[in-house]
Amino acid sequence: MLAWVFYAIPHAKGVDVEVKPPVARKIPHNLTRHNDTRIDNYHWLRDDERADPRVLDYLQQENNYTDQVLSPLDSLQETLYQEMIARLRQDDSSVPYLKNGYWYQTRYQQGLEYAMVERYADGQPEQRQLLLDGNERAQGQAYYEQGQIAVSPDQQTLAFAEDFVSRRQYQIRFKSLSVANPSDTNEPAGNVYDEVLENTSGNLVWANDSQTLFYVKQDEDTLLPYQVYRHTLGTPQEQDVLVYEEADSSFYTSIYKSRSNDYIMIGVWSTVTSEVSLLEANDPAAPARVFLPRQRGHEYDVEHYQGQFYVRSNKDGVNFGLYQANDGEQTQWQPLVAARQDVLLEGFTLFRDWLVLEERSEGLTHLRQIHRQHGGEHQIRFDDPAYVTWLGVNAEADSPWLRYGYSSMTRPATIYEVNMDTQERRELKQEYVGEQFDAERYRSDRVWVTARDGAKVPVSLVYRADMFDAKAGNPLMVYAYGSYGASMDPDFSSARLSLLDRGFVYAIAHVRGGEELGRDWYEQGRLLSKQNTFNDFIDVTQALLSQGYGDKERVFASGGSAGGLLVASVVNMAPDLFNGVIADVPFVDVVTTMLDESIPLTTGEFDEWGNPADPEYYHYIKSYSPYDQVQAQSYPHMLVTTGLYDSQVQYWEPAKWVAKLREMKTDHNLLLLHCDMDTGHGGKSGRFESYRDLAREYAFLLALADAASNTQVAGFREAVGVVN
């Protein structure tokens, strides 16, 4: 067992006290598979009930240790927190959108954590109706998340999903929207009904009779969404009717309503395969029918509008094409947009006169509109070297106005709408980031790094131009995700300004495993090609240093969840490359988790990581699994976070990883674990409180980089032995 490492932390009265890091007990637990035995000394930290006093006490010791070590940075943390929330408009509101004769808007009140959802009839903005007040719903709760909400077609009932535990286990409730006097703006909508639908994914859709709600139910243990139920308003959940059940535990189930409002679509999908079934929205008691039976490797999704089905499918190419159809018979599908090798079709939206495509090429997103009659095209173009654009809420198919968003690493998120007939464009709202923000002070670069196998990896960077010094070197933060085909787009972060304004260069490495360069980019970073993700991150970091983007003594890595797996693997492989690492809710015990089908998400991810029941995948996953590859070597300073109720990466993974690192590592660098005892994967709820966690992480980075006020970091740096 590793000897105690002591840190002299300045006491409030000027007397230094020695702070000991917790040392977890070692209780060997043998895990044998494929004639290979792994000894897990910290298996005992797993407690599915989150109630074992030994475990809770150990986690609290870790929290106390982290708090004590970081206590000299309290002033800096508070400064950062106040900076971050000062960039939020206290009484902010969203841009209203029109749907079925009502304008909908979310609004925040001064100093309150949660949004209020309101609506008003078209042409009557002075007669607002409060649909849901998140502050009222969250009162007395340690955690609150408002999920999906939907108003019934007759406008009389609100269905809404809520999570009070932070495990994405939603309750669905109903609220009457009837008021005695619609002209009385002070009269609240009706009461919340007593009926509650338990153990749902939060996914819900109304049938057209306004009395029937379809929702997705989860497995109580694995939390896998796999059943669709039909609920009749005013009846107990026990009487709900099962209309679909997915038997394959590698598939997830979701529901949505078609653009035409004629169908409720049941979508089931895995990493490489999908299938859609149809329910008649006007006949909710009718059975579901399969649109096109699943075939492994075929991914498709379906829309319906003006009597026609529209299918986005990879049947003719991995980057998807778009087809018009009368039914699921593929031989009759009419191609509208061919699958292309260099352009990924990410999505589409149907209007009466226009088809709008969301596309991606060379790592950047694009919006293209095509007239459905004469085929004329327009593409919305942008000037920033790295940016992201997306479609906003476009609920009215008859409208000629297309609403979309735009952001870059130097430009706050801005909502626009363009008249697709005339190309008139107007700005609706730009994200508020404080009165002092000046976009011209910041610079964004886009570079391409050649990885060790010749692949060209795009990298998006941002920094303050007047603080950039290629010769002396800036502190450099490299962030990546690199899994599930999720693209990490170069968008704006108001909180990130607190790093940039202190000299940091911030880089997003678009490594393989994402889908920035199309489906093949994802394929090159999953299963038996996962090592490419880690190599890309290392190669990008080294290239950025050689190009003058950072000081090699002050380079940091950050990633969360699967991105936490990335940085945790990289510090095993290249521990000397980084001075510090932030690993948020990191997925680090990959072999053990993927062998345990009782853990949420495991079965649905065999096509992402591989199934270690197969010896080939077992040994490959073990070769990079961070927990299995901890070695007796030096590691950088690390701050690791988790949430006790995390349903996606169970808290015991980072807890075990930290315990094993303490046992094995040969350095005296900081190793800190913070476990939020009230929350899960996403951290704290609420508009402001979530920034507390980010302020802690930024203070940690700034102190290590010596990039903050000397009075705010000197005591910390001296205490932990990182004085220049």
XYZ file of C-alpha atoms in Angstrom:
724
model
C 0.000 0.000 0.000
C 1.223 3.450 -0.900
C 2.552 5.473 2.000
C 0.694 8.605 3.012
C 1.367 11.708 0.965
C 1.107 14.875 3.021
C 0.134 18.364 1.881
C 0.658 21.372 4.117
C -2.527 23.390 3.808
C -2.517 26.929 5.272
C -4.829 27.028 8.272
C -7.184 29.929 8.853
C -5.022 31.123 11.787
C -1.791 30.809 9.862
C -0.840 27.368 11.203
C -0.116 24.735 8.578
C -1.936 21.428 8.978
C -1.075 18.166 7.291
C -3.850 16.749 5.128
C -3.828 13.037 4.379
C -5.431 11.632 1.243
C -7.820 8.776 1.938
C -6.500 5.275 1.377
C -9.168 2.756 0.485
C -9.092 -0.704 2.034
C -7.859 -3.485 -0.237
C -10.162 -6.480 -0.390
C -9.033 -8.720 -3.261
C -11.808 -9.819 -5.593
C -10.919 -12.194 -8.408
C -12.472 -11.685 -11.836
C -11.673 -14.516 -14.247
C -12.627 -14.701 -17.914
C -10.966 -16.382 -20.875
C -8.312 -17.918 -18.580
C -7.315 -14.422 -17.498
C -7.671 -13.359 -13.863
C -7.899 -9.712 -12.851
C -7.663 -8.858 -9.165
C -9.922 -5.977 -8.241
C -8.923 -4.762 -4.785
C -11.626 -2.096 -4.745
C -14.622 -4.040 -5.975
C -16.184 -3.481 -2.542
C -16.812 0.163 -3.453
C -19.718 -0.938 -5.619
C -23.038 -0.476 -3.853
C -26.039 -0.569 -6.162
C -28.312 0.686 -3.399
C -26.101 3.673 -2.532
C -26.636 2.901 1.153
C -23.544 1.038 2.445
C -22.108 3.134 5.308
C -18.554 1.990 4.500
C -18.839 3.228 0.930
C -20.579 6.482 1.772
C -18.009 7.200 4.478
C -15.134 6.625 2.061
C -16.678 8.906 -0.568
C -17.193 11.582 2.061
C -13.531 11.265 3.082
C -12.560 11.863 -0.532
C -14.789 14.920 -0.674
C -13.367 16.293 2.567
C -9.832 15.779 1.306
C -10.583 17.523 -1.976
C -12.227 20.420 -0.155
C -9.257 20.801 2.185
C -6.638 20.664 -0.561
C -8.529 23.188 -2.673
C -9.429 25.458 0.240
C -6.627 27.948 -0.557
C -8.420 28.470 -3.885
C -11.775 29.373 -2.323
C -11.354 33.018 -3.237
C -10.434 32.168 -6.828
C -13.351 29.763 -7.122
C -15.752 32.440 -5.939
C -14.243 34.958 -8.350
C -14.669 32.535 -11.247
C -18.210 31.650 -10.228
C -19.236 35.289 -10.057
C -17.636 35.911 -13.462
C -19.553 33.023 -15.000
C -22.975 33.913 -13.684
C -22.396 37.600 -14.522
C -22.349 36.495 -18.156
C -25.918 35.199 -17.795
C -28.862 37.526 -18.200
C -30.775 37.191 -14.959
C -34.213 37.700 -16.523
C -33.475 35.863 -19.753
C -36.067 34.330 -22.058
C -36.091 32.222 -25.181
C -37.291 33.322 -28.600
C -41.007 32.428 -28.794
C -42.073 29.871 -31.384
C -45.502 29.258 -32.903
C -47.239 25.883 -32.700
C -50.919 25.142 -33.288
C -52.008 28.736 -32.743
C -49.952 29.406 -29.608
C -46.584 31.014 -29.052
C -44.385 29.161 -26.534
C -41.531 30.632 -24.507
C -39.317 29.793 -21.537
C -38.444 32.606 -19.167
C -36.160 33.062 -16.168
C -36.776 35.403 -13.260
C -34.072 37.343 -11.453
C -31.942 35.064 -9.269
C -34.047 31.931 -9.714
C -32.559 28.633 -10.857
C -35.248 27.177 -13.091
C -37.250 28.267 -16.104
C -40.938 28.988 -16.376
C -42.743 27.750 -19.475
C -45.397 30.105 -20.829
C -47.629 30.476 -23.855
C -50.032 32.954 -25.400
C -52.524 32.755 -28.239
C -51.342 34.095 -31.579
C -51.880 37.868 -31.625
C -52.453 38.106 -27.873
C -48.979 38.443 -26.279
C -50.396 40.347 -23.315
C -52.460 37.323 -22.225
C -49.768 34.908 -21.130
C -50.520 31.590 -19.498
C -48.034 29.966 -17.135
C -47.768 26.287 -18.040
C -45.048 25.142 -15.669
C -42.843 26.825 -13.079
C -39.625 24.846 -12.572
C -38.824 26.760 -9.393
C -42.103 25.698 -7.836
C -41.645 22.094 -8.948
C -38.049 21.973 -7.635
C -38.848 23.427 -4.234
C -37.371 21.288 -1.469
C -35.569 18.992 -3.897
C -31.802 18.393 -3.965
C -32.065 17.828 -7.713
C -34.629 18.696 -10.353
C -34.699 18.283 -14.093
C -37.624 19.116 -16.302
C -37.843 16.677 -19.180
C -40.092 16.581 -22.230
C -43.357 18.521 -22.144
C -46.266 18.275 -24.585
C -49.606 20.042 -24.864
C -52.550 17.925 -25.990
C -53.925 18.670 -29.488
C -57.084 20.204 -27.978
C -54.849 22.568 -25.940
C -56.460 21.534 -22.653
C -53.852 19.308 -20.958
C -50.119 19.505 -20.376
C -48.088 16.309 -20.010
C -44.629 16.786 -18.535
C -41.734 14.611 -17.358
C -39.591 15.246 -14.263
C -36.506 13.670 -12.716
C -35.956 14.251 -8.986
C -33.137 11.708 -8.532
C -30.676 12.476 -11.355
C -30.789 8.936 -12.742
C -32.897 9.818 -15.785
C -35.837 7.996 -14.245
C -38.702 10.293 -15.112
C -42.162 10.602 -13.680
C -44.842 11.840 -16.071
C -47.574 14.088 -14.713
C -50.540 15.954 -16.158
C -51.878 19.441 -15.663
C -55.141 21.033 -16.734
C -54.690 24.120 -18.885
C -58.283 25.281 -18.603
C -58.940 28.641 -16.936
C -62.296 30.088 -16.026
C -61.527 33.478 -17.545
C -58.877 33.407 -20.332
C -58.615 37.206 -20.271
C -57.484 37.188 -16.634
C -53.687 37.003 -16.936
C -53.300 36.602 -13.165
C -55.355 33.420 -13.019
C -53.126 30.321 -13.031
C -53.818 27.293 -15.155
C -55.579 24.355 -13.499
C -54.152 21.969 -10.975
C -51.742 19.117 -11.513
C -53.669 15.854 -11.607
C -53.034 13.117 -9.063
C -52.091 10.480 -11.645
C -48.377 9.777 -12.098
C -46.654 7.494 -14.589
C -43.581 5.976 -12.948
C -40.312 4.565 -14.266
C -40.368 6.184 -17.695
C -37.628 7.484 -19.975
C -39.503 10.795 -20.131
C -40.369 10.256 -23.801
C -44.068 10.991 -24.439
C -46.458 11.710 -27.368
C -50.153 12.583 -27.466
C -52.567 10.819 -29.797
C -54.919 13.099 -31.718
C -57.897 12.413 -29.411
C -56.168 14.375 -26.607
C -57.141 11.600 -24.175
C -54.437 9.070 -25.029
C -50.758 9.423 -24.243
C -48.052 7.066 -25.438
C -44.876 6.855 -23.368
C -41.691 4.784 -23.075
C -41.069 2.691 -19.999
C -37.670 1.548 -18.725
C -36.362 -1.682 -17.256
C -36.274 -1.039 -13.523
C -32.748 -2.405 -13.113
C -30.873 -1.607 -16.326
C -32.900 1.572 -17.085
C -33.073 0.414 -20.706
C -36.040 2.060 -22.501
C -37.767 -0.916 -24.118
C -41.559 -0.722 -23.801
C -44.186 1.620 -25.253
C -47.428 1.942 -23.296
C -50.778 3.552 -24.075
C -52.252 5.562 -21.216
C -55.777 6.961 -21.044
C -56.054 10.244 -19.206
C -57.696 9.848 -15.813
C -56.969 6.146 -15.378
C -54.344 4.471 -13.147
C -51.057 3.357 -14.665
C -51.905 -0.272 -13.861
C -54.510 -0.150 -16.631
C -52.100 1.087 -19.293
C -51.785 -1.081 -22.390
C -48.467 -2.390 -23.671
C -48.318 -1.674 -27.409
C -44.676 -2.470 -28.131
C -41.859 -4.323 -26.375
C -38.294 -4.542 -27.678
C -36.881 -7.999 -27.002
C -33.294 -7.254 -28.022
C -31.498 -5.581 -25.110
C -28.933 -4.021 -27.463
C -31.652 -1.679 -28.805
C -33.063 1.523 -27.309
C -36.678 2.580 -27.843
C -38.066 6.071 -28.436
C -41.228 7.643 -29.870
C -42.046 10.801 -31.819
C -44.919 12.255 -33.844
C -44.737 12.650 -37.597
C -44.676 16.046 -39.287
C -48.124 15.258 -40.674
C -49.486 14.408 -37.200
C -50.903 11.239 -38.767
C -48.500 8.804 -37.118
C -46.738 8.135 -33.860
C -43.389 6.609 -34.754
C -41.755 3.983 -32.564
C -38.042 4.048 -33.270
C -35.712 1.330 -32.012
C -32.012 1.696 -32.644
C -28.640 0.257 -31.800
C -25.194 1.434 -32.849
C -25.483 0.033 -36.401
C -29.141 -0.924 -36.912
C -32.556 0.704 -36.598
C -36.232 -0.031 -37.178
C -39.390 2.089 -37.172
C -42.954 1.007 -36.397
C -46.076 3.105 -36.955
C -49.074 3.827 -34.745
C -52.159 5.591 -36.126
C -52.419 8.901 -34.283
C -56.153 9.096 -35.153
C -56.802 5.506 -34.016
C -54.697 5.030 -30.874
C -56.133 1.565 -30.171
C -54.908 0.205 -33.516
C -51.849 -2.080 -33.356
C -48.389 -0.918 -34.370
C -47.038 -2.027 -37.746
C -43.423 -2.239 -38.814
C -42.445 0.197 -41.563
C -39.367 -1.779 -42.663
C -38.023 -4.812 -40.757
C -34.573 -4.380 -39.282
C -31.535 -5.680 -41.073
C -28.172 -5.544 -39.329
C -26.128 -2.643 -40.648
C -29.131 -0.767 -42.048
C -29.861 2.487 -40.250
C -32.876 4.536 -41.204
C -35.345 7.042 -39.791
C -38.732 8.034 -41.150
C -40.863 11.156 -41.472
C -44.351 11.520 -42.932
C -45.806 14.624 -44.553
C -48.452 15.367 -47.195
C -49.288 11.711 -47.622
C -45.710 10.600 -48.280
C -42.993 8.944 -46.224
C -39.475 10.372 -46.263
C -36.625 8.088 -45.270
C -33.041 8.930 -44.359
C -31.147 5.700 -44.955
C -27.608 4.366 -45.305
C -28.669 1.600 -47.729
C -26.677 3.165 -50.586
C -23.811 4.705 -48.629
C -22.535 5.089 -45.084
C -23.154 8.853 -45.073
C -26.907 8.436 -45.759
C -29.211 9.452 -48.559
C -32.796 10.748 -48.533
C -35.685 8.936 -50.215
C -39.399 9.477 -50.816
C -41.646 6.435 -50.357
C -45.225 5.234 -50.141
C -44.280 2.413 -47.789
C -41.312 0.361 -46.619
C -40.723 -1.436 -49.929
C -37.178 -0.282 -50.708
C -37.359 -1.020 -54.423
C -40.000 1.693 -54.739
C -38.106 4.392 -52.862
C -37.392 7.482 -54.969
C -33.987 9.095 -54.250
C -34.155 12.789 -53.384
C -30.576 13.259 -52.127
C -27.970 10.668 -53.042
C -25.576 9.284 -50.445
C -22.181 10.947 -50.865
C -18.694 9.951 -49.826
C -17.598 13.344 -48.481
C -20.871 14.759 -47.085
C -22.793 13.332 -44.140
C -26.567 13.856 -44.197
C -27.329 14.369 -40.506
C -30.990 15.301 -40.719
C -33.793 16.975 -42.665
C -36.943 19.035 -42.090
C -39.971 19.182 -44.379
C -41.878 22.363 -45.164
C -44.803 22.861 -47.519
C -42.558 24.288 -50.245
C -39.052 23.513 -49.056
C -36.833 20.662 -47.944
C -34.087 21.684 -45.522
C -31.009 19.496 -45.085
C -28.561 19.400 -42.193
C -25.224 18.288 -43.645
C -21.628 17.976 -42.489
C -18.415 18.085 -44.494
C -14.776 18.698 -43.529
C -15.862 18.721 -39.917
C -18.297 21.638 -40.249
C -22.099 21.758 -40.346
C -24.103 23.225 -43.230
C -27.760 24.051 -43.918
C -29.131 23.660 -47.441
C -32.662 24.392 -48.611
C -34.140 22.802 -51.750
C -37.444 23.886 -53.312
C -39.715 20.866 -53.482
C -41.269 21.849 -56.824
C -38.634 23.439 -59.046
C -35.510 22.210 -57.212
C -33.904 25.605 -56.655
C -31.270 25.604 -53.896
C -29.860 27.998 -51.337
C -27.080 27.345 -48.823
C -26.610 29.446 -45.718
C -22.937 30.405 -45.587
C -20.698 31.492 -42.728
C -17.290 33.161 -42.500
C -15.736 31.826 -39.291
C -13.002 29.186 -39.756
C -14.677 26.967 -37.136
C -18.379 27.181 -36.304
C -21.581 25.227 -35.809
C -25.080 25.793 -37.155
C -28.284 23.978 -36.307
C -32.010 24.058 -36.991
C -34.173 25.724 -34.390
C -37.811 25.019 -33.592
C -39.736 25.022 -36.871
C -43.104 23.673 -35.757
C -45.203 25.194 -38.550
C -44.665 23.362 -41.844
C -46.651 25.952 -43.836
C -44.323 28.786 -42.866
C -41.756 30.143 -45.358
C -39.547 31.164 -42.439
C -36.705 28.857 -41.424
C -35.348 29.336 -37.929
C -31.757 28.321 -37.237
C -28.899 28.939 -34.828
C -25.263 29.801 -35.344
C -22.245 29.948 -33.081
C -18.479 29.891 -33.313
C -15.724 29.792 -30.735
C -15.646 33.607 -30.784
C -19.312 34.376 -31.524
C -22.099 33.760 -28.983
C -25.037 31.619 -30.045
C -27.363 33.617 -32.257
C -30.863 32.704 -33.443
C -31.802 33.783 -36.967
C -34.673 33.192 -39.311
C -34.571 33.383 -43.076
C -37.469 33.656 -45.506
C -36.822 30.745 -47.809
C -38.842 32.360 -50.624
C -37.083 35.749 -50.596
C -33.860 34.995 -48.650
C -34.587 37.896 -46.315
C -32.763 37.203 -43.061
C -33.276 38.669 -39.623
C -31.546 38.201 -36.302
C -33.900 37.270 -33.486
C -31.578 37.026 -30.518
C -27.925 36.720 -29.566
C -26.787 35.047 -26.373
C -25.965 37.571 -23.668
C -22.411 37.182 -22.330
C -21.953 40.368 -20.314
C -21.549 44.007 -21.127
C -17.758 43.823 -21.406
C -17.546 41.097 -24.044
C -15.851 42.084 -27.295
C -15.627 39.327 -29.906
C -12.799 41.128 -31.695
C -10.455 40.411 -28.784
C -10.558 36.689 -29.497
C -9.245 34.607 -32.340
C -10.307 31.213 -33.629
C -8.068 28.935 -35.701
C -8.715 25.709 -37.565
C -5.714 23.431 -38.070
C -5.234 19.899 -39.368
C -2.842 17.530 -37.632
C -1.371 14.474 -39.308
C -1.734 11.513 -36.953
C 0.851 8.717 -36.780
C -1.026 6.607 -39.334
C -1.436 9.497 -41.784
C -5.013 10.470 -40.896
C -5.726 14.225 -40.965
C -7.351 15.270 -37.678
C -9.148 18.642 -37.519
C -8.602 20.827 -34.468
C -10.542 23.946 -33.469
C -8.772 26.516 -31.286
C -9.674 29.756 -29.571
C -7.618 32.245 -27.549
C -7.352 35.909 -26.715
C -5.284 37.512 -29.452
C -3.578 40.084 -27.228
C -2.452 37.402 -24.762
C -1.156 34.852 -27.265
C 2.624 34.358 -27.234
C 3.931 31.608 -29.504
C 7.494 32.058 -28.206
C 6.943 32.132 -24.446
C 4.045 29.722 -24.630
C 0.521 29.810 -23.254
C -1.217 27.325 -20.992
C -3.012 24.923 -23.327
C -6.210 22.972 -22.671
C -7.020 20.106 -25.055
C -10.543 18.728 -24.945
C -12.079 15.783 -26.827
C -14.824 13.173 -26.667
C -14.333 10.671 -29.487
C -17.125 8.094 -29.085
C -20.618 7.127 -30.257
C -20.240 9.159 -33.439
C -20.902 12.310 -31.402
C -19.431 15.389 -33.064
C -17.916 17.984 -30.739
C -18.688 21.166 -32.604
C -16.688 24.392 -32.183
C -19.323 26.449 -30.430
C -19.166 29.353 -28.000
C -18.833 29.036 -24.242
C -19.265 32.091 -22.052
C -17.734 30.234 -19.079
C -14.640 29.422 -21.150
C -13.859 33.151 -21.298
C -12.559 32.860 -17.733
C -9.732 30.695 -19.078
C -9.134 32.690 -22.252
C -8.966 35.981 -20.339
C -6.153 34.494 -18.235
C -4.099 33.437 -21.217
C -5.304 29.904 -21.937
C -5.469 28.495 -25.434
C -8.447 26.131 -25.701
C -8.425 23.351 -28.306
C -11.109 20.871 -29.347
C -9.515 17.831 -30.962
C -12.010 16.254 -33.363
C -10.555 12.785 -32.921
C -11.748 9.588 -34.532
C -14.749 8.043 -32.835
C -16.762 11.195 -33.484
C -18.547 11.805 -36.772
C -17.050 15.181 -37.698
C -15.666 13.816 -40.962
C -18.529 11.444 -41.714
C -19.487 7.936 -40.765
C -16.087 6.474 -41.641
C -14.467 8.801 -39.085
C -16.627 7.147 -36.467
C -15.904 3.646 -37.726
C -12.168 4.313 -37.393
C -12.605 5.025 -33.685
C -14.768 2.204 -32.351
C -14.518 -1.528 -31.622
C -11.100 -2.915 -32.625
C -10.041 0.509 -33.957
C -10.549 2.345 -30.651
C -6.815 2.901 -30.180
C -6.991 5.492 -32.971
C -8.993 7.760 -30.649
C -6.226 7.788 -28.049
C -3.425 8.101 -30.596
C -5.167 11.052 -32.233
C -5.442 12.897 -28.932
C -1.774 12.371 -28.113
C -0.640 13.298 -31.630
C -2.806 16.429 -31.701
C -1.445 17.608 -28.351
C 2.152 17.099 -29.419
C 1.535 18.856 -32.742
C -0.097 21.866 -31.085
C 2.911 22.245 -28.806
C 5.307 22.034 -31.740
C 3.273 24.670 -33.593
C 3.570 27.115 -30.707
C 0.040 26.883 -29.349
C 1.136 25.978 -25.852
C 3.851 25.742 -23.237
C 4.889 22.109 -22.774
C 5.107 22.666 -19.008
C 1.524 23.906 -18.879
C -0.566 21.589 -21.031
C -3.809 20.122 -19.716
C -6.396 17.584 -20.856
C -10.118 17.466 -20.213
C -12.906 15.038 -21.033
C -16.137 13.737 -19.586
C -17.915 10.373 -19.640
C -16.539 8.597 -22.739
C -14.254 11.628 -23.037
C -13.168 10.808 -19.481
C -12.261 7.344 -20.735
C -10.191 9.056 -23.423
C -8.116 11.243 -21.093
C -7.825 8.463 -18.494
C -6.446 6.103 -21.142
C -4.090 8.749 -22.472
C -2.525 9.426 -19.064
C -1.667 5.732 -18.864
C -0.103 5.870 -22.320
C 1.583 9.296 -22.203
C 1.686 10.388 -18.550
C 4.459 12.939 -19.056
C 2.602 14.875 -21.751
C 0.215 16.661 -19.407
C 0.650 18.790 -16.312
C -2.942 18.335 -15.215
C -6.116 16.476 -16.166
C -9.830 16.984 -15.547
C -11.755 13.700 -15.812
C -15.484 14.272 -15.389
C -17.670 11.219 -14.681
C -15.095 9.073 -16.527
C -15.930 5.635 -17.942
C -12.794 3.849 -16.720
C -13.607 0.246 -15.774
C -14.555 -0.794 -19.288
C -13.965 -4.557 -19.140
C -15.884 -5.135 -15.908
C -18.802 -2.944 -16.922
C -19.143 -4.422 -20.397
C -19.198 -7.919 -18.895
C -22.064 -7.003 -16.559
C -25.403 -6.813 -18.371
C -27.183 -5.684 -15.187
C -25.516 -2.276 -15.427
C -27.490 0.394 -17.308
C -26.395 0.917 -20.929
C -24.115 -2.145 -21.133
C -26.069 -4.260 -23.612
C -26.782 -1.305 -25.864
C -23.081 -0.605 -26.279
C -21.650 -3.895 -27.481
C -21.412 -2.428 -30.986
C -19.510 0.574 -29.614
C -16.838 -1.127 -27.516
C -17.294 -4.800 -28.380
C -18.593 -7.608 -26.196
C -15.781 -8.878 -23.934
C -17.541 -12.229 -23.746
C -15.628 -12.665 -27.023
C -11.910 -13.248 -26.191
C -10.722 -10.945 -28.980
C -12.718 -8.024 -27.652
C -11.915 -8.875 -24.045
C -8.181 -8.577 -24.571
C -8.468 -5.528 -26.834
C -10.658 -3.609 -24.384
C -8.386 -4.598 -21.511
C -5.409 -3.160 -23.427
C -6.804 0.375 -23.044
C -9.247 0.132 -20.125
C -7.904 2.815 -17.725
C -8.604 0.895 -14.520
C -6.890 -2.243 -15.803
C -3.887 -0.351 -17.169
C -2.936 1.716 -14.118
C 0.812 1.319 -13.705
C 3.556 2.104 -11.223
C 4.552 5.371 -12.878
C 4.200 9.105 -12.482
C 0.852 10.670 -13.328
C -0.111 14.322 -13.812
C -2.170 16.285 -11.309
C -5.749 15.045 -11.618
C -9.195 16.188 -10.542
C -11.829 13.471 -10.996
C -15.572 13.980 -10.575
C -18.554 11.665 -10.254
C -22.146 11.656 -8.995
C -23.497 9.114 -6.534
C -26.670 8.584 -8.597
C -25.026 8.477 -12.006
C -26.950 6.035 -14.207
C -24.561 6.210 -17.164
C -21.162 5.848 -15.519
C -21.670 4.320 -12.103
C -19.932 6.256 -9.323
C -17.797 3.267 -8.321
C -15.822 3.375 -11.571
C -14.047 6.698 -10.894
C -13.929 5.912 -7.158
C -12.127 2.602 -7.771
C -9.850 4.204 -10.358
C -8.740 6.927 -7.945
C -8.136 4.353 -5.206
C -5.985 2.227 -7.503
C -4.065 5.240 -8.789
C -3.247 6.208 -5.206
C -1.938 2.735 -4.586
C 0.178 2.518 -7.741
C 1.395 5.947 -8.790
C 4.978 6.911 -7.945
C 4.661 10.713 -7.911
C 3.474 13.234 -5.341
C 1.118 15.049 -7.697
C -2.416 15.842 -6.641
C -5.105 13.226 -7.096
C -8.512 14.542 -6.103
C -11.958 12.957 -6.284
C -15.178 14.898 -5.867
C -18.376 12.855 -5.631
C -21.585 14.866 -5.667
C -23.754 12.994 -3.171
C -27.031 14.373 -4.590
C -26.691 14.158 -8.365
C -25.865 11.944 -11.317
C -24.183 12.111 -14.707
C -24.955 15.738 -15.506
C -23.961 17.242 -12.170
C -25.949 19.852 -10.318
C -29.283 21.024 -11.632
C -30.333 24.635 -11.833
C -29.176 27.513 -13.938
C -26.494 28.867 -11.606
C -25.437 26.053 -9.281
C -23.914 23.991 -12.089
C -21.256 26.670 -12.468
C -19.941 25.897 -8.968
C -18.452 22.664 -10.267
C -16.934 24.356 -13.299
C -15.447 27.107 -11.117
C -13.745 24.422 -9.003
C -12.227 22.812 -12.088
C -11.082 26.096 -13.596
C -9.514 27.184 -10.295
C -7.598 23.900 -10.203
C -6.305 24.456 -13.749
C -5.446 28.113 -13.278
C -3.555 27.396 -10.065
C -1.499 24.649 -11.703
C -0.808 26.902 -14.691
C 0.024 29.868 -12.424
C -2.386 31.843 -14.576
C -4.396 33.649 -11.918
C -3.783 36.384 -9.378
C -0.787 35.466 -7.236
C -2.711 36.170 -4.054
C -5.336 33.631 -5.085
C -3.030 30.760 -6.045
C 0.258 31.244 -4.210
C -0.821 29.436 -1.038
C -2.117 26.502 -3.016
C 0.952 26.205 -5.220
C 3.296 26.352 -2.262
C 1.273 23.815 -0.290
C 1.265 21.230 -3.077
C 4.852 21.798 -4.142
C 4.356 23.398 -7.548
C 6.095 26.679 -6.843
C 8.018 27.988 -9.864
